[in-house]
C-alpha cells in the first residue's frame, strides 16, 4: 500500500517525537485516535517505520567527531570494510560516488584517540588515500 499525505505527516510528527501520545497525534492530524493507531500499525507492518530508538543528547555523545573520506584500490572493498568494522571509533560507513569511494564517521573521547583511529584507517591495506574533516559545531541535526 502506498503512503498518502497523512502518512507522511504522521511520520514527520513521530520523527520529531516518537513518544508523543496517539491522542495528541490524532488532534494534530484531525483524525480519530483509533484511525491514527491503525495507521501507525500499518506503517510498522509495511516497514515504513522500521523501529523506534533512543536519541542521545549532545552531552552523552563522544565530544569529537570526524568524517573520513576514503579512496580505495580496486577490488579491495571487502578487506577495507572489514578493517573499518574492527575499529571501535568507526560508527558508520557509506559507499559514495565521486572522488572518494567510502565515507566513514568516526568518534572519539580525545584528540589522540581520534588521531589513532584516523591513522588506522589510512594505513589499512587497500586504502589509497584519505581526507579527514573534524566536526567543529553542529548547526542542524534532523536525525
Tab-separated table of N, CA and C in Angstrom:
chain	number	residue	atom	x	y	z
A	1	UNK	N	0.837	-1.178	0.000
A	1	UNK	CA	0.000	0.000	0.000
A	1	UNK	C	0.885	1.245	0.000
A	2	UNK	N	0.516	2.220	-0.766
A	2	UNK	CA	1.269	3.467	-0.881
A	2	UNK	C	0.913	4.407	0.259
A	3	UNK	N	1.907	5.124	0.738
A	3	UNK	CA	1.682	6.095	1.801
A	3	UNK	C	1.096	7.373	1.217
A	4	UNK	N	0.111	7.938	1.915
A	4	UNK	CA	-0.504	9.182	1.452
A	4	UNK	C	0.053	10.364	2.257
A	5	UNK	N	-0.495	11.552	1.995
A	5	UNK	CA	-0.012	12.760	2.674
A	5	UNK	C	-0.174	12.676	4.188
A	6	UNK	N	-1.246	12.051	4.644
A	6	UNK	CA	-1.467	11.922	6.094
A	6	UNK	C	-0.394	11.022	6.701
A	7	UNK	N	-0.053	9.923	6.005
A	7	UNK	CA	1.014	9.046	6.497
A	7	UNK	C	2.323	9.817	6.611
A	8	UNK	N	2.623	10.621	5.600
A	8	UNK	CA	3.867	11.398	5.618
A	8	UNK	C	3.877	12.403	6.760
A	9	UNK	N	2.736	13.053	7.015
A	9	UNK	CA	2.643	13.990	8.144
A	9	UNK	C	2.805	13.241	9.467
A	10	UNK	N	2.197	12.062	9.561
A	10	UNK	CA	2.298	11.253	10.767
A	10	UNK	C	3.750	10.848	11.026
A	11	UNK	N	4.437	10.408	9.991
A	11	UNK	CA	5.847	10.024	10.143
A	11	UNK	C	6.684	11.235	10.559
A	12	UNK	N	6.405	12.387	9.995
A	12	UNK	CA	7.131	13.607	10.371
A	12	UNK	C	6.917	13.926	11.843
A	13	UNK	N	5.671	13.822	12.309
A	13	UNK	CA	5.384	14.079	13.728
A	13	UNK	C	6.093	13.072	14.625
A	14	UNK	N	6.099	11.804	14.219
A	14	UNK	CA	6.771	10.778	15.012
A	14	UNK	C	8.287	10.974	14.994
A	15	UNK	N	8.815	11.460	13.893
A	15	UNK	CA	10.254	11.718	13.811
A	15	UNK	C	10.642	12.826	14.793
A	16	UNK	N	9.765	13.821	14.949
A	16	UNK	CA	10.023	14.907	15.891
A	16	UNK	C	9.968	14.413	17.335
A	17	UNK	N	9.009	13.508	17.612
A	17	UNK	CA	8.861	12.976	18.962
A	17	UNK	C	8.079	11.670	18.880
A	18	UNK	N	8.795	10.557	18.870
A	18	UNK	CA	8.164	9.243	18.730
A	18	UNK	C	7.386	8.840	19.982
A	19	UNK	N	7.526	9.575	21.058
A	19	UNK	CA	6.809	9.259	22.294
A	19	UNK	C	5.533	10.075	22.453
A	20	UNK	N	5.225	10.870	21.439
A	20	UNK	CA	4.006	11.688	21.508
A	20	UNK	C	2.797	10.756	21.602
A	21	UNK	N	1.882	11.010	22.505
A	21	UNK	CA	0.700	10.161	22.648
A	21	UNK	C	-0.140	10.138	21.357
A	22	UNK	N	-0.759	9.003	21.087
A	22	UNK	CA	-1.577	8.853	19.883
A	22	UNK	C	-2.711	9.874	19.882
A	23	UNK	N	-3.270	10.169	21.037
A	23	UNK	CA	-4.342	11.167	21.112
A	23	UNK	C	-3.851	12.538	20.637
A	24	UNK	N	-2.621	12.914	20.998
A	24	UNK	CA	-2.052	14.183	20.531
A	24	UNK	C	-1.840	14.165	19.022
A	25	UNK	N	-1.323	13.040	18.518
A	25	UNK	CA	-1.124	12.908	17.066
A	25	UNK	C	-2.461	13.048	16.346
A	26	UNK	N	-3.498	12.406	16.892
A	26	UNK	CA	-4.827	12.448	16.278
A	26	UNK	C	-5.344	13.884	16.224
A	27	UNK	N	-5.193	14.628	17.328
A	27	UNK	CA	-5.622	16.033	17.344
A	27	UNK	C	-4.867	16.841	16.295
A	28	UNK	N	-3.566	16.625	16.221
A	28	UNK	CA	-2.724	17.367	15.279
A	28	UNK	C	-3.118	17.070	13.829
A	29	UNK	N	-3.511	15.832	13.560
A	29	UNK	CA	-3.853	15.427	12.194
A	29	UNK	C	-5.340	15.580	11.883
A	30	UNK	N	-6.151	15.858	12.904
A	30	UNK	CA	-7.589	15.985	12.698
A	30	UNK	C	-8.263	14.661	12.406
A	31	UNK	N	-7.753	13.591	13.032
A	31	UNK	CA	-8.289	12.244	12.831
A	31	UNK	C	-8.674	11.622	14.165
A	32	UNK	N	-9.426	10.544	14.098
A	32	UNK	CA	-9.763	9.795	15.306
A	32	UNK	C	-8.519	9.070	15.814
A	33	UNK	N	-8.436	8.911	17.133
A	33	UNK	CA	-7.304	8.216	17.744
A	33	UNK	C	-7.152	6.805	17.189
A	34	UNK	N	-8.259	6.092	17.018
A	34	UNK	CA	-8.186	4.716	16.504
A	34	UNK	C	-7.677	4.688	15.056
A	35	UNK	N	-8.002	5.716	14.280
A	35	UNK	CA	-7.512	5.797	12.897
A	35	UNK	C	-6.002	5.994	12.886
A	36	UNK	N	-5.519	6.871	13.758
A	36	UNK	CA	-4.079	7.123	13.832
A	36	UNK	C	-3.357	5.864	14.314
A	37	UNK	N	-3.917	5.195	15.319
A	37	UNK	CA	-3.299	3.960	15.818
A	37	UNK	C	-3.225	2.917	14.706
A	38	UNK	N	-4.279	2.780	13.929
A	38	UNK	CA	-4.292	1.823	12.816
A	38	UNK	C	-3.245	2.191	11.760
A	39	UNK	N	-3.103	3.484	11.497
A	39	UNK	CA	-2.099	3.931	10.518
A	39	UNK	C	-0.691	3.630	11.025
A	40	UNK	N	-0.443	3.872	12.298
A	40	UNK	CA	0.879	3.572	12.862
A	40	UNK	C	1.171	2.080	12.727
A	41	UNK	N	0.207	1.248	13.075
A	41	UNK	CA	0.402	-0.199	12.971
A	41	UNK	C	0.658	-0.615	11.528
A	42	UNK	N	-0.054	-0.009	10.556
A	42	UNK	CA	0.159	-0.331	9.142
A	42	UNK	C	1.546	0.120	8.696
A	43	UNK	N	1.963	1.308	9.127
A	43	UNK	CA	3.290	1.814	8.765
A	43	UNK	C	4.395	0.935	9.352
A	44	UNK	N	4.171	0.414	10.550
A	44	UNK	CA	5.138	-0.511	11.150
A	44	UNK	C	5.153	-1.835	10.393
A	45	UNK	N	3.988	-2.374	10.075
A	45	UNK	CA	3.896	-3.659	9.368
A	45	UNK	C	4.497	-3.601	7.974
A	46	UNK	N	4.321	-2.464	7.304
A	46	UNK	CA	4.831	-2.322	5.943
A	46	UNK	C	6.329	-2.035	5.904
A	47	UNK	N	6.922	-1.715	7.056
A	47	UNK	CA	8.344	-1.399	7.105
A	47	UNK	C	8.649	0.076	6.907
A	48	UNK	N	7.616	0.891	6.690
A	48	UNK	CA	7.841	2.336	6.574
A	48	UNK	C	8.437	2.861	7.882
A	49	UNK	N	7.905	2.382	8.997
A	49	UNK	CA	8.505	2.646	10.307
A	49	UNK	C	9.231	1.367	10.691
A	50	UNK	N	10.557	1.429	10.694
A	50	UNK	CA	11.364	0.238	10.959
A	50	UNK	C	11.580	-0.001	12.445
A	51	UNK	N	11.344	1.012	13.259
A	51	UNK	CA	11.540	0.860	14.690
A	51	UNK	C	11.664	2.213	15.353
A	52	UNK	N	11.843	2.189	16.638
A	52	UNK	CA	11.983	3.400	17.434
A	52	UNK	C	13.297	3.281	18.184
A	53	UNK	N	13.955	4.394	18.382
A	53	UNK	CA	15.268	4.345	19.015
A	53	UNK	C	15.458	5.532	19.945
A	54	UNK	N	16.451	5.418	20.754
A	54	UNK	CA	16.828	6.481	21.677
A	54	UNK	C	17.772	7.440	20.962
A	55	UNK	N	17.499	8.720	21.065
A	55	UNK	CA	18.409	9.744	20.552
A	55	UNK	C	19.124	10.354	21.731
A	56	UNK	N	20.422	10.190	21.772
A	56	UNK	CA	21.215	10.738	22.863
A	56	UNK	C	21.396	12.232	22.670
A	57	UNK	N	21.462	12.935	23.770
A	57	UNK	CA	21.752	14.365	23.688
A	57	UNK	C	23.232	14.550	23.399
A	58	UNK	N	23.592	15.732	22.978
A	58	UNK	CA	24.993	16.030	22.689
A	58	UNK	C	25.872	15.791	23.917
A	59	UNK	N	25.301	15.943	25.096
A	59	UNK	CA	26.069	15.776	26.333
A	59	UNK	C	26.535	14.335	26.538
A	60	UNK	N	25.844	13.362	25.955
A	60	UNK	CA	26.221	11.961	26.150
A	60	UNK	C	26.996	11.380	24.971
A	61	UNK	N	27.112	12.119	23.879
A	61	UNK	CA	27.869	11.643	22.716
A	61	UNK	C	29.351	11.917	22.915
A	62	UNK	N	30.210	11.122	22.245
A	62	UNK	CA	31.637	11.441	22.312
A	62	UNK	C	31.868	12.873	21.828
A	63	UNK	N	32.756	13.598	22.467
A	63	UNK	CA	32.929	15.015	22.148
A	63	UNK	C	33.553	15.297	20.780
A	64	UNK	N	34.267	14.339	20.223
A	64	UNK	CA	34.930	14.554	18.940
A	64	UNK	C	34.333	13.654	17.867
A	65	UNK	N	34.060	14.251	16.720
A	65	UNK	CA	33.528	13.510	15.585
A	65	UNK	C	34.284	13.940	14.338
A	66	UNK	N	34.427	13.003	13.414
A	66	UNK	CA	35.093	13.311	12.156
A	66	UNK	C	34.448	12.522	11.036
A	67	UNK	N	34.507	13.091	9.857
A	67	UNK	CA	34.139	12.387	8.632
A	67	UNK	C	35.449	12.088	7.927
A	68	UNK	N	35.639	10.830	7.549
A	68	UNK	CA	36.856	10.433	6.852
A	68	UNK	C	36.457	9.977	5.451
A	69	UNK	N	36.954	10.676	4.451
A	69	UNK	CA	36.696	10.351	3.051
A	69	UNK	C	37.828	9.442	2.588
A	70	UNK	N	37.478	8.288	1.999
A	70	UNK	CA	38.467	7.249	1.731
A	70	UNK	C	38.435	6.832	0.265
A	71	UNK	N	39.605	6.822	-0.366
A	71	UNK	CA	39.761	6.254	-1.712
A	71	UNK	C	40.437	4.903	-1.547
A	72	UNK	N	39.920	3.888	-2.235
A	72	UNK	CA	40.482	2.546	-2.084
A	72	UNK	C	40.945	2.001	-3.430
A	73	UNK	N	41.831	1.018	-3.355
A	73	UNK	CA	42.313	0.316	-4.543
A	73	UNK	C	41.176	-0.548	-5.090
A	74	UNK	N	41.157	-0.768	-6.403
A	74	UNK	CA	40.118	-1.632	-6.989
A	74	UNK	C	40.088	-3.015	-6.321
A	75	UNK	N	38.902	-3.534	-6.133
A	75	UNK	CA	38.651	-4.875	-5.597
A	75	UNK	C	39.135	-5.089	-4.164
A	76	UNK	N	39.325	-4.015	-3.400
A	76	UNK	CA	39.745	-4.169	-2.001
A	76	UNK	C	38.638	-3.757	-1.028
A	77	UNK	N	37.448	-3.487	-1.558
A	77	UNK	CA	36.343	-3.034	-0.722
A	77	UNK	C	36.057	-3.918	0.478
A	78	UNK	N	35.892	-5.238	0.282
A	78	UNK	CA	35.583	-6.096	1.435
A	78	UNK	C	36.681	-6.085	2.504
A	79	UNK	N	37.938	-6.058	2.078
A	79	UNK	CA	39.043	-6.048	3.029
A	79	UNK	C	39.085	-4.727	3.811
A	80	UNK	N	38.899	-3.618	3.105
A	80	UNK	CA	38.898	-2.310	3.776
A	80	UNK	C	37.713	-2.214	4.728
A	81	UNK	N	36.553	-2.670	4.289
A	81	UNK	CA	35.370	-2.627	5.145
A	81	UNK	C	35.564	-3.481	6.400
A	82	UNK	N	36.192	-4.637	6.257
A	82	UNK	CA	36.468	-5.486	7.423
A	82	UNK	C	37.369	-4.742	8.413
A	83	UNK	N	38.352	-4.021	7.902
A	83	UNK	CA	39.245	-3.253	8.771
A	83	UNK	C	38.474	-2.148	9.489
A	84	UNK	N	37.616	-1.441	8.743
A	84	UNK	CA	36.829	-0.363	9.352
A	84	UNK	C	35.904	-0.905	10.437
A	85	UNK	N	35.317	-2.080	10.194
A	85	UNK	CA	34.443	-2.703	11.207
A	85	UNK	C	35.195	-3.018	12.492
A	86	UNK	N	36.489	-3.308	12.365
A	86	UNK	CA	37.279	-3.695	13.537
A	86	UNK	C	37.686	-2.500	14.399
A	87	UNK	N	37.490	-1.307	13.902
A	87	UNK	CA	37.882	-0.104	14.635
A	87	UNK	C	36.699	0.421	15.450
A	88	UNK	N	36.781	0.389	16.779
A	88	UNK	CA	35.638	0.800	17.597
A	88	UNK	C	35.231	2.261	17.408
A	89	UNK	N	36.138	3.111	16.989
A	89	UNK	CA	35.813	4.516	16.787
A	89	UNK	C	35.040	4.796	15.514
A	90	UNK	N	34.976	3.814	14.619
A	90	UNK	CA	34.236	3.997	13.364
A	90	UNK	C	32.795	3.557	13.606
A	91	UNK	N	31.851	4.490	13.453
A	91	UNK	CA	30.455	4.188	13.747
A	91	UNK	C	29.623	3.889	12.519
A	92	UNK	N	29.895	4.568	11.414
A	92	UNK	CA	29.089	4.426	10.204
A	92	UNK	C	30.023	4.477	9.001
A	93	UNK	N	29.719	3.644	7.984
A	93	UNK	CA	30.467	3.692	6.728
A	93	UNK	C	29.466	3.681	5.583
A	94	UNK	N	29.648	4.601	4.644
A	94	UNK	CA	28.806	4.677	3.450
A	94	UNK	C	29.684	4.527	2.212
A	95	UNK	N	29.159	3.908	1.157
A	95	UNK	CA	29.809	3.999	-0.140
A	95	UNK	C	29.358	5.311	-0.757
A	96	UNK	N	30.195	5.879	-1.614
A	96	UNK	CA	29.877	7.171	-2.203
A	96	UNK	C	30.178	7.164	-3.693
A	97	UNK	N	29.701	8.176	-4.371
A	97	UNK	CA	30.066	8.386	-5.767
A	97	UNK	C	31.036	9.558	-5.805
A	98	UNK	N	31.774	9.673	-6.877
A	98	UNK	CA	32.691	10.799	-6.981
A	98	UNK	C	34.114	10.407	-6.672
A	99	UNK	N	34.874	11.364	-6.195
A	99	UNK	CA	36.312	11.200	-5.988
A	99	UNK	C	36.652	10.173	-4.906
A	100	UNK	N	35.806	10.024	-3.907
A	100	UNK	CA	36.059	9.085	-2.810
A	100	UNK	C	35.121	7.892	-2.927
A	101	UNK	N	35.588	6.741	-2.432
A	101	UNK	CA	34.812	5.501	-2.502
A	101	UNK	C	33.976	5.255	-1.255
A	102	UNK	N	34.504	5.666	-0.108
A	102	UNK	CA	33.833	5.433	1.169
A	102	UNK	C	33.839	6.703	2.003
A	103	UNK	N	32.831	6.813	2.853
A	103	UNK	CA	32.744	7.889	3.830
A	103	UNK	C	32.549	7.226	5.181
A	104	UNK	N	33.464	7.451	6.094
A	104	UNK	CA	33.371	6.863	7.434
A	104	UNK	C	33.138	7.964	8.456
A	105	UNK	N	32.251	7.694	9.405
A	105	UNK	CA	32.011	8.607	10.521
A	105	UNK	C	32.758	8.027	11.722
A	106	UNK	N	33.646	8.820	12.303
A	106	UNK	CA	34.434	8.368	13.446
A	106	UNK	C	34.151	9.265	14.655
A	107	UNK	N	34.238	8.666	15.843
A	107	UNK	CA	34.037	9.411	17.092
A	107	UNK	C	35.159	9.051	18.059
A	108	UNK	N	35.403	9.961	19.001
A	108	UNK	CA	36.448	9.711	19.996
A	108	UNK	C	36.227	10.603	21.212
A	109	UNK	N	36.840	10.192	22.315
A	109	UNK	CA	36.791	10.968	23.545
A	109	UNK	C	37.907	12.006	23.604
A	110	UNK	N	39.038	11.718	22.938
A	110	UNK	CA	40.184	12.626	22.972
A	110	UNK	C	40.737	12.820	21.563
A	111	UNK	N	41.522	13.858	21.393
A	111	UNK	CA	42.135	14.095	20.081
A	111	UNK	C	43.123	12.988	19.729
A	112	UNK	N	43.850	12.476	20.716
A	112	UNK	CA	44.797	11.394	20.417
A	112	UNK	C	44.060	10.123	19.994
A	113	UNK	N	42.916	9.855	20.610
A	113	UNK	CA	42.109	8.695	20.228
A	113	UNK	C	41.579	8.865	18.801
A	114	UNK	N	41.127	10.057	18.465
A	114	UNK	CA	40.638	10.319	17.107
A	114	UNK	C	41.783	10.218	16.105
A	115	UNK	N	42.932	10.767	16.460
A	115	UNK	CA	44.115	10.694	15.601
A	115	UNK	C	44.499	9.240	15.346
A	116	UNK	N	44.440	8.424	16.367
A	116	UNK	CA	44.770	6.992	16.250
A	116	UNK	C	43.804	6.287	15.296
A	117	UNK	N	42.517	6.566	15.429
A	117	UNK	CA	41.521	5.945	14.544
A	117	UNK	C	41.755	6.370	13.100
A	118	UNK	N	41.993	7.643	12.878
A	118	UNK	CA	42.228	8.142	11.518
A	118	UNK	C	43.505	7.522	10.940
A	119	UNK	N	44.540	7.385	11.766
A	119	UNK	CA	45.777	6.728	11.312
A	119	UNK	C	45.519	5.273	10.924
A	120	UNK	N	44.742	4.546	11.753
A	120	UNK	CA	44.448	3.135	11.459
A	120	UNK	C	43.670	3.003	10.142
A	121	UNK	N	42.782	3.953	9.884
A	121	UNK	CA	42.038	3.937	8.619
A	121	UNK	C	43.002	4.132	7.455
A	122	UNK	N	43.862	5.133	7.559
A	122	UNK	CA	44.775	5.461	6.465
A	122	UNK	C	45.781	4.378	6.151
A	123	UNK	N	46.179	3.587	7.161
A	123	UNK	CA	47.190	2.565	6.923
A	123	UNK	C	46.597	1.190	6.579
A	124	UNK	N	45.283	1.103	6.506
A	124	UNK	CA	44.646	-0.176	6.161
A	124	UNK	C	45.023	-0.588	4.742
A	125	UNK	N	45.286	-1.872	4.561
A	125	UNK	CA	45.624	-2.382	3.243
A	125	UNK	C	44.451	-2.137	2.295
A	126	UNK	N	44.748	-1.557	1.149
A	126	UNK	CA	43.722	-1.263	0.165
A	126	UNK	C	43.302	0.200	0.147
A	127	UNK	N	43.678	0.959	1.184
A	127	UNK	CA	43.350	2.389	1.221
A	127	UNK	C	44.414	3.143	0.429
A	128	UNK	N	43.974	3.815	-0.629
A	128	UNK	CA	44.878	4.639	-1.442
A	128	UNK	C	45.166	5.961	-0.759
A	129	UNK	N	44.100	6.616	-0.310
A	129	UNK	CA	44.251	7.909	0.356
A	129	UNK	C	43.015	8.183	1.193
A	130	UNK	N	43.161	9.136	2.103
A	130	UNK	CA	42.014	9.543	2.918
A	130	UNK	C	42.135	11.027	3.227
A	131	UNK	N	40.998	11.607	3.517
A	131	UNK	CA	40.942	13.015	3.903
A	131	UNK	C	39.988	13.113	5.080
A	132	UNK	N	40.413	13.778	6.134
A	132	UNK	CA	39.615	13.852	7.352
A	132	UNK	C	39.029	15.242	7.541
A	133	UNK	N	37.793	15.265	7.968
A	133	UNK	CA	37.104	16.510	8.277
A	133	UNK	C	36.644	16.416	9.726
A	134	UNK	N	37.232	17.215	10.589
A	134	UNK	CA	36.866	17.202	12.004
A	134	UNK	C	35.635	18.091	12.173
A	135	UNK	N	34.606	17.573	12.825
A	135	UNK	CA	33.381	18.340	13.040
A	135	UNK	C	33.630	19.352	14.154
A	136	UNK	N	33.305	20.601	13.889
A	136	UNK	CA	33.509	21.645	14.890
A	136	UNK	C	32.242	21.952	15.672
A	137	UNK	N	31.151	22.266	14.973
A	137	UNK	CA	29.885	22.607	15.637
A	137	UNK	C	28.737	22.092	14.772
A	138	UNK	N	27.700	21.625	15.413
A	138	UNK	CA	26.518	21.158	14.699
A	138	UNK	C	25.550	22.317	14.579
A	139	UNK	N	25.211	22.666	13.352
A	139	UNK	CA	24.300	23.770	13.086
A	139	UNK	C	22.882	23.292	12.793
A	140	UNK	N	22.746	22.045	12.352
A	140	UNK	CA	21.433	21.458	12.064
A	140	UNK	C	21.550	19.950	12.218
A	141	UNK	N	20.625	19.342	12.945
A	141	UNK	CA	20.625	17.882	13.132
A	141	UNK	C	19.189	17.392	13.143
A	142	UNK	N	18.762	16.799	12.046
A	142	UNK	CA	17.393	16.287	11.945
A	142	UNK	C	17.318	14.780	12.159
A	143	UNK	N	18.399	14.178	12.626
A	143	UNK	CA	18.373	12.736	12.843
A	143	UNK	C	17.716	12.388	14.144
